XYZ file of C-alpha atoms in Angstrom:
718
model
C -0.188 0.628 0.521
C 1.157 3.514 -0.750
C 1.564 6.088 1.663
C -0.001 9.204 1.115
C 1.446 11.485 -1.067
C -0.144 14.524 0.806
C -1.737 14.995 4.236
C -5.440 15.386 4.138
C -7.059 19.209 2.961
C -8.463 20.786 6.002
C -12.011 21.180 6.336
C -11.938 24.741 5.888
C -10.170 27.727 4.651
C -9.678 30.687 6.447
C -6.115 31.543 4.778
C -7.892 31.556 1.191
C -7.410 35.587 1.793
C -3.584 34.644 0.641
C -5.253 35.039 -3.813
C -7.859 37.666 -2.602
C -5.142 40.657 -2.619
C -4.869 44.010 -4.150
C -4.337 43.310 -7.946
C -2.399 46.186 -8.232
C 0.288 48.601 -6.434
C -2.129 51.496 -5.783
C -4.492 48.965 -4.018
C -2.084 46.564 -2.819
C -0.672 49.964 -1.219
C -3.122 51.990 0.983
C -4.300 48.872 2.629
C -4.783 49.833 6.414
C -2.903 47.545 7.885
C -1.019 47.699 11.231
C 2.411 49.674 11.504
C 4.512 49.408 14.285
C 7.085 52.492 14.505
C 10.636 51.435 14.836
C 12.407 51.458 18.665
C 14.170 54.496 19.618
C 17.814 51.389 20.055
C 16.901 51.325 15.736
C 16.688 53.480 15.152
C 20.337 54.496 16.895
C 21.535 51.849 14.523
C 19.377 53.656 11.514
C 20.791 57.161 12.097
C 24.586 55.843 12.370
C 24.083 54.389 9.117
C 22.432 56.520 6.985
C 25.018 59.751 8.653
C 27.609 58.133 7.577
C 26.859 56.926 3.668
C 25.061 60.618 2.865
C 28.166 62.302 4.760
C 30.872 60.386 2.553
C 29.011 60.414 0.090
C 29.016 64.568 -0.597
C 33.213 64.504 0.953
C 33.790 62.514 -2.400
C 31.327 64.401 -4.799
C 32.405 67.794 -2.840
C 36.574 66.650 -4.064
C 35.231 66.005 -7.185
C 33.216 69.095 -7.888
C 36.614 71.447 -7.001
C 38.352 69.946 -9.001
C 36.358 69.754 -11.967
C 35.512 73.371 -12.402
C 38.744 75.246 -12.818
C 37.193 76.228 -15.281
C 32.938 76.428 -14.684
C 31.279 73.303 -14.500
C 30.121 72.165 -18.575
C 26.628 69.921 -19.010
C 29.177 67.449 -19.677
C 30.673 67.593 -16.315
C 27.169 68.363 -14.366
C 25.764 64.615 -15.410
C 29.851 63.323 -14.505
C 29.399 65.171 -11.286
C 25.573 63.419 -11.089
C 27.017 59.131 -12.098
C 29.809 59.770 -9.488
C 26.946 60.777 -6.929
C 24.312 58.435 -7.494
C 27.408 55.274 -7.486
C 29.133 56.668 -4.720
C 26.156 56.598 -2.558
C 25.959 52.712 -3.991
C 28.913 51.463 -3.017
C 29.042 54.276 0.714
C 26.442 51.818 2.086
C 28.029 48.600 0.885
C 30.824 50.548 2.506
C 29.730 51.229 6.056
C 28.046 47.750 5.695
C 30.723 45.815 5.618
C 32.199 48.165 8.332
C 30.243 47.938 10.986
C 29.623 44.211 9.892
C 32.964 44.339 11.116
C 33.149 46.491 14.494
C 30.346 44.721 15.745
C 31.993 41.517 14.911
C 35.017 42.381 16.782
C 33.039 43.935 19.799
C 30.540 41.338 20.050
C 32.390 38.406 19.192
C 32.714 36.640 22.478
C 28.589 37.011 22.589
C 28.269 35.997 18.456
C 30.116 32.211 20.094
C 28.296 32.466 23.455
C 24.724 32.124 20.621
C 25.850 29.832 18.100
C 27.331 27.556 20.687
C 23.163 27.700 22.692
C 21.796 27.210 19.708
C 21.520 23.448 19.734
C 17.415 22.974 21.132
C 17.895 20.547 23.965
C 15.179 16.871 23.395
C 13.282 18.273 26.445
C 11.909 21.621 24.688
C 10.820 19.687 21.961
C 7.726 21.242 20.568
C 4.427 19.950 19.840
C 4.059 21.401 16.469
C 4.747 20.862 12.939
C 7.081 22.489 11.112
C 6.741 22.590 7.126
C 9.799 21.632 5.509
C 8.648 23.213 1.336
C 10.985 23.523 -1.405
C 9.554 24.055 -4.523
C 11.099 22.114 -7.664
C 11.507 23.276 -11.738
C 12.482 20.495 -13.729
C 15.477 20.520 -11.470
C 18.841 16.955 -10.544
C 15.704 15.384 -9.100
C 18.735 12.879 -7.503
C 19.862 16.183 -6.074
C 16.986 17.432 -4.293
C 16.002 14.177 -2.799
C 19.060 14.039 -1.514
C 19.268 16.795 -0.103
C 15.929 16.692 1.634
C 17.112 13.253 3.303
C 20.475 14.490 4.598
C 18.459 17.092 5.779
C 16.168 15.097 8.022
C 18.690 12.667 8.730
C 20.393 15.892 10.501
C 17.115 16.340 11.522
C 17.010 13.224 13.177
C 19.996 12.717 14.306
C 19.043 16.048 16.901
C 15.966 14.343 18.319
C 13.204 16.808 16.487
C 12.592 15.803 13.807
C 8.740 14.693 15.146
C 8.069 18.374 14.933
C 8.998 18.583 11.306
C 7.448 17.299 7.835
C 8.340 17.455 4.812
C 6.820 19.033 0.981
C 8.198 18.716 -2.423
C 6.233 20.986 -4.366
C 6.493 20.229 -8.037
C 6.123 22.875 -10.443
C 8.335 20.481 -13.030
C 7.006 20.004 -16.886
C 9.894 17.562 -17.853
C 7.984 14.128 -18.056
C 10.506 11.982 -17.226
C 11.694 13.774 -14.479
C 8.293 14.113 -13.368
C 8.141 11.141 -12.840
C 11.836 10.218 -12.247
C 10.412 12.937 -8.241
C 8.069 10.745 -7.926
C 10.340 7.934 -8.391
C 12.633 9.227 -5.292
C 9.683 10.261 -2.707
C 8.750 6.058 -3.336
C 11.544 5.538 -2.582
C 12.405 7.791 0.073
C 8.914 7.095 2.150
C 9.755 3.093 2.082
C 12.977 3.733 3.757
C 12.143 5.902 6.212
C 9.856 3.220 7.636
C 7.452 5.266 9.675
C 3.962 7.469 9.664
C 4.576 9.390 6.418
C 6.471 12.444 6.682
C 7.200 13.506 3.409
C 5.175 14.982 0.559
C 4.871 15.481 -2.969
C 2.626 16.763 -5.426
C 3.157 17.936 -8.424
C 0.708 20.982 -9.922
C -1.162 20.763 -13.258
C -1.249 24.582 -13.370
C 2.071 26.661 -13.227
C 0.661 29.813 -12.011
C 3.043 32.005 -10.883
C 6.484 30.626 -10.501
C 7.121 29.778 -6.915
C 5.876 31.887 -4.985
C 2.411 30.686 -6.813
C 3.710 27.467 -5.225
C 3.833 28.314 -1.996
C 0.695 30.151 -1.888
C -0.842 27.005 -3.177
C 0.679 25.186 0.220
C -0.392 28.363 2.352
C -4.646 27.599 1.005
C -4.320 23.611 1.055
C -2.260 22.663 3.659
C -0.843 26.260 5.582
C -3.140 25.623 8.603
C -1.785 22.751 9.541
C 1.541 24.021 10.470
C 2.395 27.236 12.048
C 5.971 27.725 10.548
C 6.857 26.855 7.223
C 10.554 26.945 6.026
C 11.079 28.168 1.946
C 14.431 25.810 0.745
C 15.580 26.110 -3.116
C 16.400 23.210 -5.000
C 20.357 24.031 -4.017
C 19.505 24.888 -0.250
C 21.173 22.524 2.624
C 20.647 23.042 6.550
C 22.057 21.133 9.147
C 19.810 20.000 11.707
C 21.191 22.759 14.989
C 20.172 25.131 12.547
C 16.304 24.026 11.487
C 15.317 23.581 15.141
C 17.320 27.139 16.999
C 14.934 28.935 13.371
C 11.987 26.845 15.677
C 13.376 28.338 18.943
C 13.750 31.636 17.889
C 11.068 31.963 16.371
C 9.173 30.609 19.598
C 10.930 32.801 21.521
C 9.284 36.233 19.915
C 5.431 35.974 19.509
C 6.503 39.033 16.593
C 8.424 37.282 14.211
C 7.050 36.445 11.119
C 9.959 35.620 9.353
C 14.316 35.292 9.803
C 16.016 35.091 7.061
C 19.302 32.901 8.473
C 22.560 33.822 5.813
C 23.116 31.176 3.054
C 26.436 29.768 2.486
C 27.840 28.062 -0.750
C 29.683 25.117 -1.195
C 29.847 22.376 -3.187
C 31.138 23.889 -6.572
C 34.584 21.975 -7.657
C 35.513 24.799 -10.237
C 38.140 27.731 -9.952
C 35.137 30.108 -10.541
C 32.790 28.661 -8.184
C 35.868 27.973 -5.539
C 36.179 31.680 -5.521
C 32.770 32.885 -5.012
C 32.481 31.185 -2.167
C 35.729 31.902 -0.410
C 34.640 35.541 -0.472
C 30.745 34.723 0.094
C 32.159 32.838 3.595
C 35.313 35.289 4.201
C 33.255 38.611 3.591
C 29.077 37.451 3.491
C 29.067 36.834 7.742
C 30.754 40.530 8.412
C 28.598 42.296 5.525
C 26.115 40.425 7.368
C 26.354 41.848 10.895
C 26.324 44.838 8.852
C 23.102 44.210 7.436
C 21.220 43.259 10.284
C 22.996 46.395 12.669
C 21.012 48.276 9.945
C 17.663 46.197 8.689
C 16.719 45.742 13.063
C 13.052 43.807 12.472
C 12.188 45.694 8.643
C 14.969 42.845 7.102
C 14.717 41.286 4.009
C 13.895 37.779 2.285
C 16.325 36.224 0.518
C 13.166 33.566 -0.417
C 15.814 30.041 0.834
C 16.325 29.254 3.887
C 14.637 31.480 5.799
C 11.525 30.938 8.228
C 8.372 31.509 7.488
C 4.729 31.913 9.906
C 2.250 30.814 8.156
C -0.535 33.331 8.977
C 0.913 36.321 8.659
C 2.588 35.260 5.531
C -0.652 34.472 4.708
C -2.596 36.248 4.912
C -0.516 39.572 4.654
C 1.915 38.460 1.927
C -0.839 37.620 -0.963
C 0.606 39.397 -4.338
C -1.001 41.218 -6.735
C -0.142 41.358 -11.079
C 1.135 44.599 -11.690
C -1.098 46.064 -14.127
C 0.036 46.268 -17.886
C 2.064 43.473 -19.545
C 5.694 42.470 -19.441
C 8.730 43.207 -18.617
C 7.564 45.288 -15.937
C 3.925 43.918 -15.424
C 2.600 40.897 -14.948
C 3.449 38.271 -12.536
C 5.765 40.251 -9.545
C 9.125 37.800 -10.339
C 11.445 38.328 -7.171
C 8.675 38.128 -4.939
C 11.311 37.738 -1.641
C 11.185 41.200 -1.241
C 8.074 42.432 -1.711
C 6.816 39.843 0.911
C 9.210 41.333 3.061
C 8.105 44.828 2.560
C 4.207 43.383 3.765
C 5.145 41.568 6.389
C 6.696 44.453 8.593
C 3.882 46.555 7.251
C 1.484 44.527 8.985
C 3.073 44.995 11.872
C 5.494 42.021 11.834
C 9.350 41.652 12.784
C 11.309 40.725 10.155
C 14.762 40.120 11.057
C 18.117 38.877 9.242
C 20.062 36.507 12.326
C 23.829 36.770 10.955
C 25.036 34.866 14.223
C 23.114 31.563 12.838
C 24.894 29.495 10.930
C 24.154 25.563 9.232
C 23.318 27.351 5.522
C 24.375 26.381 2.274
C 23.060 26.503 -1.458
C 25.417 26.616 -4.217
C 25.715 28.400 -7.078
C 26.659 28.572 -10.933
C 29.990 26.671 -11.539
C 30.555 29.507 -14.241
C 30.576 33.074 -15.757
C 28.391 32.264 -18.446
C 25.795 30.738 -15.906
C 26.572 33.049 -12.995
C 25.588 36.085 -15.848
C 22.331 33.563 -16.569
C 20.963 33.251 -13.238
C 21.377 37.095 -13.505
C 18.502 37.619 -16.565
C 16.051 35.871 -14.451
C 17.559 37.995 -11.324
C 17.000 41.502 -13.191
C 13.683 42.007 -14.461
C 11.779 40.558 -11.223
C 14.448 43.331 -9.529
C 13.341 46.165 -12.044
C 10.021 45.801 -11.395
C 10.417 46.517 -7.627
C 10.747 49.816 -9.174
C 6.634 50.822 -10.009
C 6.592 49.695 -5.899
C 9.383 52.315 -4.240
C 6.714 55.356 -4.239
C 3.610 53.531 -3.378
C 1.736 54.158 -0.645
C 2.238 52.023 2.837
C 5.379 50.836 2.415
C 8.182 51.504 5.765
C 10.769 53.663 3.823
C 13.141 51.108 4.989
C 10.318 48.991 2.668
C 11.291 51.658 -0.014
C 15.169 51.431 0.588
C 15.260 47.998 -0.124
C 13.001 47.959 -3.034
C 15.078 50.983 -4.358
C 18.405 48.601 -3.462
C 16.940 46.138 -5.771
C 16.615 47.788 -8.533
C 20.009 49.472 -7.869
C 21.897 46.074 -8.364
C 21.465 45.820 -11.514
C 21.358 49.762 -12.633
C 24.314 50.467 -11.269
C 26.183 48.535 -14.506
C 24.658 51.037 -16.826
C 25.368 54.258 -14.883
C 28.556 52.691 -14.397
C 29.351 52.309 -17.815
C 27.542 55.865 -18.824
C 30.012 57.026 -16.127
C 32.992 55.749 -18.560
C 32.194 57.044 -21.211
C 31.019 59.930 -20.272
C 34.531 60.304 -18.551
C 36.606 59.224 -21.738
C 34.424 61.481 -24.103
C 35.568 64.914 -21.311
C 39.053 62.931 -21.673
C 39.069 63.441 -24.804
C 37.493 67.492 -24.851
C 39.966 68.330 -22.511
C 42.599 66.740 -23.967
C 42.470 69.332 -26.756
C 42.592 72.773 -24.491
C 44.325 70.898 -21.558
C 47.619 70.151 -20.084
C 48.575 66.410 -20.448
C 48.563 64.609 -17.249
C 51.049 61.704 -17.334
C 54.621 62.859 -18.546
C 57.206 60.404 -18.722
C 57.020 57.175 -17.288
C 55.211 58.841 -14.169
C 52.345 55.752 -13.246
C 50.711 58.554 -11.618
C 48.589 61.743 -13.457
C 50.383 64.483 -12.805
C 47.248 66.555 -11.604
C 47.509 70.963 -12.046
C 48.799 72.305 -8.797
C 44.613 73.808 -8.727
C 42.960 70.938 -7.861
C 45.622 68.335 -7.385
C 45.056 67.094 -3.846
C 40.862 66.931 -4.095
C 42.294 65.059 -7.240
C 44.210 62.098 -5.915
C 42.401 61.959 -2.806
C 38.549 60.971 -4.741
C 41.353 58.608 -6.480
C 42.187 56.956 -3.147
C 38.578 57.175 -1.588
C 37.768 55.648 -4.073
C 39.566 52.564 -4.129
C 39.574 52.442 -0.509
C 35.782 52.682 -1.109
C 36.301 49.538 -2.424
C 38.759 47.681 -1.342
C 39.580 47.612 1.756
C 36.494 45.492 2.828
C 38.712 42.829 2.047
C 40.817 44.764 4.603
C 39.070 43.806 7.076
C 37.886 40.829 6.682
C 41.463 39.189 6.707
C 41.292 42.179 9.798
C 38.387 40.061 11.621
C 40.403 35.975 10.294
C 43.599 37.017 11.896
C 42.689 37.804 15.911
C 40.930 34.440 15.207
C 43.591 31.541 15.042
C 41.312 28.936 14.930
C 38.987 30.965 12.823
C 42.222 31.310 10.247
C 42.907 28.296 9.686
C 39.211 26.103 8.637
C 40.472 29.192 5.479
C 43.769 27.251 5.137
C 45.827 29.912 7.306
C 46.076 33.454 6.975
C 48.904 33.263 4.986
C 47.238 31.436 2.438
C 43.741 33.722 2.787
C 45.961 37.042 2.311
C 46.732 35.589 -1.188
C 42.716 34.360 -1.813
C 42.185 37.834 -1.134
C 44.648 38.580 -3.405
C 43.928 36.878 -5.806
C 40.517 36.970 -5.530
C 41.232 40.934 -5.668
C 42.864 40.841 -9.203
C 40.206 38.307 -11.002
C 37.458 40.449 -10.061
C 38.738 43.289 -11.535
C 39.415 41.537 -14.667
C 35.596 40.018 -14.389
C 34.053 43.274 -13.601
C 33.856 45.522 -16.826
C 32.781 41.228 -18.372
C 29.660 41.330 -15.779
C 28.698 45.282 -16.276
C 28.086 44.852 -19.572
C 26.561 41.786 -19.141
C 23.996 43.358 -16.846
C 23.947 46.797 -19.035
C 22.664 44.222 -21.490
C 20.622 42.626 -19.702
C 18.460 46.044 -18.603
C 18.813 47.873 -21.921
C 16.654 44.528 -22.881
C 14.243 44.965 -20.541
C 13.453 48.563 -21.260
C 13.364 47.552 -23.867
C 10.156 45.687 -22.994
C 12.115 41.973 -23.321
C 10.440 39.673 -21.878
C 12.754 36.718 -19.918
C 11.142 33.184 -18.664
C 12.126 31.486 -15.847
C 14.424 27.565 -16.902
C 15.675 25.430 -14.523
C 19.307 26.928 -13.436
C 22.205 24.734 -14.571
C 23.954 23.729 -11.328
C 26.239 20.954 -12.060
C 30.017 21.533 -12.475
C 30.434 22.031 -15.667
C 33.397 23.187 -18.282
C 33.040 25.971 -20.178
C 33.502 25.445 -24.454
C 35.631 27.427 -26.787
C 32.551 28.216 -28.990
C 30.426 28.825 -25.066
C 33.161 31.479 -24.348
C 33.148 33.431 -28.406
C 29.413 34.080 -28.144
C 29.306 35.106 -25.120
C 32.240 37.355 -24.751
C 33.010 37.810 -28.373
C 31.403 41.204 -28.597
C 32.964 42.279 -25.622
C 36.353 40.866 -26.974
C 35.270 43.334 -29.874
C 34.142 46.238 -27.318
C 37.343 45.847 -25.862
C 39.807 46.281 -29.330
C 37.578 48.847 -30.769
C 37.921 51.131 -27.736
C 40.811 50.541 -26.710
C 42.473 51.464 -30.423
C 39.864 54.689 -30.331
C 41.442 55.702 -26.381
C 45.366 55.039 -27.523
C 44.572 57.232 -30.890
C 42.963 60.501 -29.850
C 43.075 60.398 -25.842
C 46.445 58.407 -24.882
C 46.562 60.020 -21.630
C 42.511 58.425 -21.018
C 43.904 55.161 -21.999
C 46.219 54.009 -19.606
C 44.096 54.673 -16.888
C 41.377 53.114 -18.814
C 43.404 50.076 -19.367
C 41.776 47.202 -16.695
C 38.679 47.667 -17.949
C 40.465 47.319 -21.098
C 42.123 44.224 -19.401
C 38.963 42.191 -18.444
C 37.153 42.351 -21.661
C 40.016 41.334 -23.792
C 40.958 38.503 -21.848
C 37.149 38.053 -21.194
C 37.188 34.633 -23.120
C 40.666 32.881 -22.323
C 39.140 34.328 -17.852
C 35.575 32.636 -18.819
C 37.388 29.389 -20.240
C 40.234 29.368 -17.489
C 38.084 29.619 -14.312
C 35.520 27.191 -15.357
C 37.691 24.552 -15.234
C 36.688 22.116 -12.454
C 41.059 20.438 -12.050
C 42.694 24.644 -11.843
C 40.178 24.474 -9.037
C 41.581 21.119 -7.437
C 45.001 22.292 -7.905
C 43.857 25.226 -6.046
C 42.085 23.418 -2.892
C 45.346 20.982 -3.132
C 48.159 24.588 -2.863
C 46.037 25.955 0.037
C 43.720 28.803 -2.204
C 40.380 29.386 -1.985
C 39.936 27.310 1.657
C 36.367 27.786 2.865
C 35.549 26.302 6.510
C 32.710 23.870 4.829
C 35.884 22.222 3.161
C 38.223 22.413 6.039
C 36.184 20.693 8.393
C 33.176 19.625 6.851
C 29.858 19.931 8.689
C 28.074 16.777 8.796
C 24.351 17.698 6.669
C 27.151 17.852 3.412
C 28.813 14.940 4.665
C 25.211 13.639 4.172
C 24.949 14.662 0.939
C 28.003 13.615 -0.640
C 26.532 10.064 1.003
C 23.296 10.468 -0.495
C 25.051 11.822 -3.590
C 27.040 9.041 -4.123
C 23.294 6.212 -3.502
C 21.658 8.189 -5.867
C 19.130 6.583 -8.256
C 20.164 4.591 -11.434
C 18.733 7.008 -14.448
C 15.986 4.442 -15.922
C 13.312 3.158 -14.586
C 15.225 -0.082 -14.241
C 18.660 0.904 -13.301
C 20.067 1.988 -16.646
C 16.873 0.930 -19.452
C 17.234 2.866 -22.282
C 12.754 3.307 -22.448
C 12.612 6.950 -21.699
C 10.984 7.532 -17.665
C 7.805 8.990 -18.626
C 6.949 6.144 -21.096
C 8.092 3.394 -18.474
C 5.442 5.209 -17.037
C 2.338 4.199 -19.518
C 3.822 0.325 -20.146
C 5.747 -1.077 -16.808
C 2.790 -1.926 -13.990
C 5.040 -0.560 -11.131
C 5.717 2.913 -12.314
C 2.391 2.711 -14.167
C 0.764 2.149 -10.648
C 2.969 4.675 -8.668
C 0.998 7.442 -11.337
C -1.706 6.669 -11.501
C -2.042 6.982 -7.919
C -0.564 10.771 -7.707
C -3.424 11.417 -9.975
C -6.557 13.190 -8.959
C -9.437 12.725 -11.162
C -9.820 15.743 -12.881
C -13.965 16.255 -15.041
C -13.688 16.001 -18.679
C -15.782 17.195 -21.183
C -16.087 14.961 -24.913
C -13.752 16.925 -26.626
C -11.011 16.504 -24.190
C -11.794 12.333 -24.464
C -10.933 13.030 -28.259
C -8.121 14.213 -28.186
C -6.329 11.967 -25.893
C -6.914 9.034 -27.162
C -5.913 10.912 -30.664
C -2.576 11.230 -28.687
C -3.193 7.853 -27.459
C -3.082 6.873 -31.630
C -0.407 9.542 -31.981
C 1.792 7.277 -30.011
C 1.831 4.356 -31.114
C 1.958 4.691 -34.863
C 4.635 7.606 -34.751
C 5.968 6.607 -31.520
C 7.563 8.622 -28.142
C 9.426 11.548 -30.627
C 6.483 12.365 -32.655
C 4.881 14.461 -29.179
C 6.077 17.321 -27.963
C 6.553 18.393 -24.237
C 3.158 19.492 -23.755
C 1.708 16.299 -25.386
C 3.568 13.839 -23.590
C 2.634 15.749 -20.081
C -0.931 15.240 -20.982
C -1.104 12.119 -21.255
C 0.671 11.412 -17.660
C -1.696 14.462 -16.458
C -5.242 12.005 -16.818
C -6.173 9.520 -15.690
C -8.678 8.583 -18.218
C -6.161 9.046 -20.689
C -3.338 6.996 -19.579
C -5.462 3.884 -18.577
C -6.596 3.676 -21.745
C -3.141 3.623 -23.094
C -1.769 1.185 -20.774
C -3.943 -1.225 -21.717
C -3.784 -1.118 -24.767
C -0.319 -1.341 -24.977
C -0.480 -4.468 -22.396
C -3.261 -5.804 -25.539
C -0.505 -6.440 -27.184
C -0.010 -3.339 -29.050
C 4.130 -2.439 -28.476
C 5.265 1.315 -29.018
C 7.714 1.739 -31.747
C 11.031 2.322 -31.518
C 11.811 6.024 -31.991
C 11.387 7.270 -35.364
C 7.648 5.159 -35.501
C-alpha cells in the first residue's frame, strides 16, 4: 500500500485570503494594515548608518566638484558629477555595511560565539507543533533535490527533533521524465523511512505565478496544519541544529514573522565557483552583521533558507498582478522583497539571523552561468521600481526596493560614467595640459586641484577594497578561524588573487548586466528556465559566443582611446584588459582541474571544506548512493513511457493523479494522442502533449490497457 502523497486537506480554509489581495500596486499600498514604529534603538542604529553613507557621498562629491570647476562646470561635467554621486552613494552603502559589520563582530565576538554554541535545542524542549520544510522545484536535478532533503532530515533525526517537522516537495516540473523520476525518488524515500509518513509530494497541474504561486497553493491547501514553514531552494541545505534553532527563535518572539539565515555557498569545484565560495564565506558574515545592524526588525527576505510564520504570511503576502504587460507588468518575479515588505507593513518583525550558521546553497559553476542567473533576477528586481513610491510601505522597505533596482542599474550607470569620462578626457585633451609625463605611473594634476583629484582616486579605491582588508583583519584576531580558511597566509593570498580576478571580471559583468537592463527597457521578457547547477566546463565556442562582443568592444575602444586620448588610455587599461581577456578567463575559471589545483595549494579554502559539516557529509553520501537513471537501473526506455507500460511505475503514477472531469472533446483529443503515440512513436509528441498524456487518468489508463493488450510502442522514428 502506498503512503499518502499529501496530508488530508483541512475542512475549512481561513487562509484563502492569500489569493484575494490587491490587483495593482496602488490598492496593495493603500490597505490599512497595522504599522509599528521602529524602536528608539533601531532608529539610532539606522541614523548612524545612513549618516555615514550620506556624509561619505557628499565628501567625495565635493572633492570631484572642486576638481572639475577650474573653468566653470559644463553640462557634461554636471552629468559626470551626478553619475559619480549616485554610484558613490551605492558603494558607500556597501562599504559602511561591511565596516559596521566588522566593528560589530570585533566587539561582540564573545556574544556571537556564545549564541552559536547555545543554538542546539535539547530533546526536552521538543515542540509539540509541526513545521513544514517546503521545497518548490521546477525541472531540477531530482537526485540532488532528494539527496539534499534526505541529508537535512537525517540531520534532524540526529537532534531528536524530527517529530516536529514534515517535508513537502512542491513540484512545478514540466519535463515528463523528471516528473516520473521525482515520484520514484519520493516513493523510495518514504519506503526507506519506515514510519508514519512525514514526506509529501505533489505536482501542480498548472504552473501559476512560478515559485510564489507554488508556495501560495501550499498555504491555501495545507497551511492551517503548520505554525511555521521553512522555505528552501532546490540547492539549499541546512543542518538539523539550525532548523531547530530557527523554530526556537520564532517561538521566543511572538511578533517575529520571518527569520532569514544567510546561506553560505558550497560544493562547487570550478575555479570560478571556489573563488566565489571563498569570498562568500570570508566577507559574507561581515556584511550580514552590518545588514542586521541597520535593518533590525525590517530586514529582507532572500527567497530561501528562511523560516516564516504561516498565518501572517498567508494573510498579508498575497501578491498582486502588476498592471500592464511584461517585463514591468504581470506577475511579480522577485517576490521575496515584496513579501518581506508586506509583513513589515503589517507590523510583523522580519529579521536577519547573522549569527546563525548551518545554512548553505550552491552557486553557478561558471561565469556564463552566473550571468544567466543574473538575467533571470534582473527583470524581477527592476519591477520593484514600480513599488518604491507605493503608499503604505515602511521607509526601509522602500530602500530595499531601491537597492534591488540599483543592484542591476549600477552596471549601466558605471558604463555611462566611463563613456562620459572618456568623452570629457578627449575634450580636455584638446585644450588642457597633459597629465602624464615620461614614465610616471600616476597622473600629474595641475597644482590647483591636485589634492582633490588624488583624494577622489584613493577614497574611491579605499571604499571598494577596504572591506576585503577588514575581513582579513577579523580573521587575524581568531587563529582557530584562520586555520579553517587555510591559515592567514593562504587566506591573504586568496584575497589578493580574488581581488585581481574581480578587477578582470567586473567589466564583463558590467556589460552583461547593462545588456540585460537595456533588453528589459526595450520590453523584452525573459522566462524562468531551470538553473544549470552541476559542475561543467565552458567550451571555446560557448565562450566565443558569450564574450566575442566583449573582446571586440575592448579592442575597438582601446584603439580609439590610444589614438585620440592616450592619457586616458592608461587609466582605462584595467577595464580594457578584463574585456579583452574575457574569453580565456571565462574558459580557465570554469575548469574544475584548476579549482582542484588551487585547493591542493591551500587557496580559496573555506570552513565548509576544512571541517565539513555533518549535513554536507550526509549529502555527499546520498549523492553517491543516488538512484540510477532509468526505470530499471539504466533502461534505454524513457521514464515517461515506462510509466505507461511497466505495471509498477504505472501504478505509482496513477496513484499520484487526481480525478478531473473532462469533456467529450477532451477525451477525443487524448485518444488522438494515444493513437499518435502508438503509430508514430514517442518522438512524435511534444513536451505539452507528453504531459497531457501523463496528467489525465482516463487517457493514461486507455493507453496502458492498449499496450498491455499487445500493441507495443514503435521505436524512435516510428
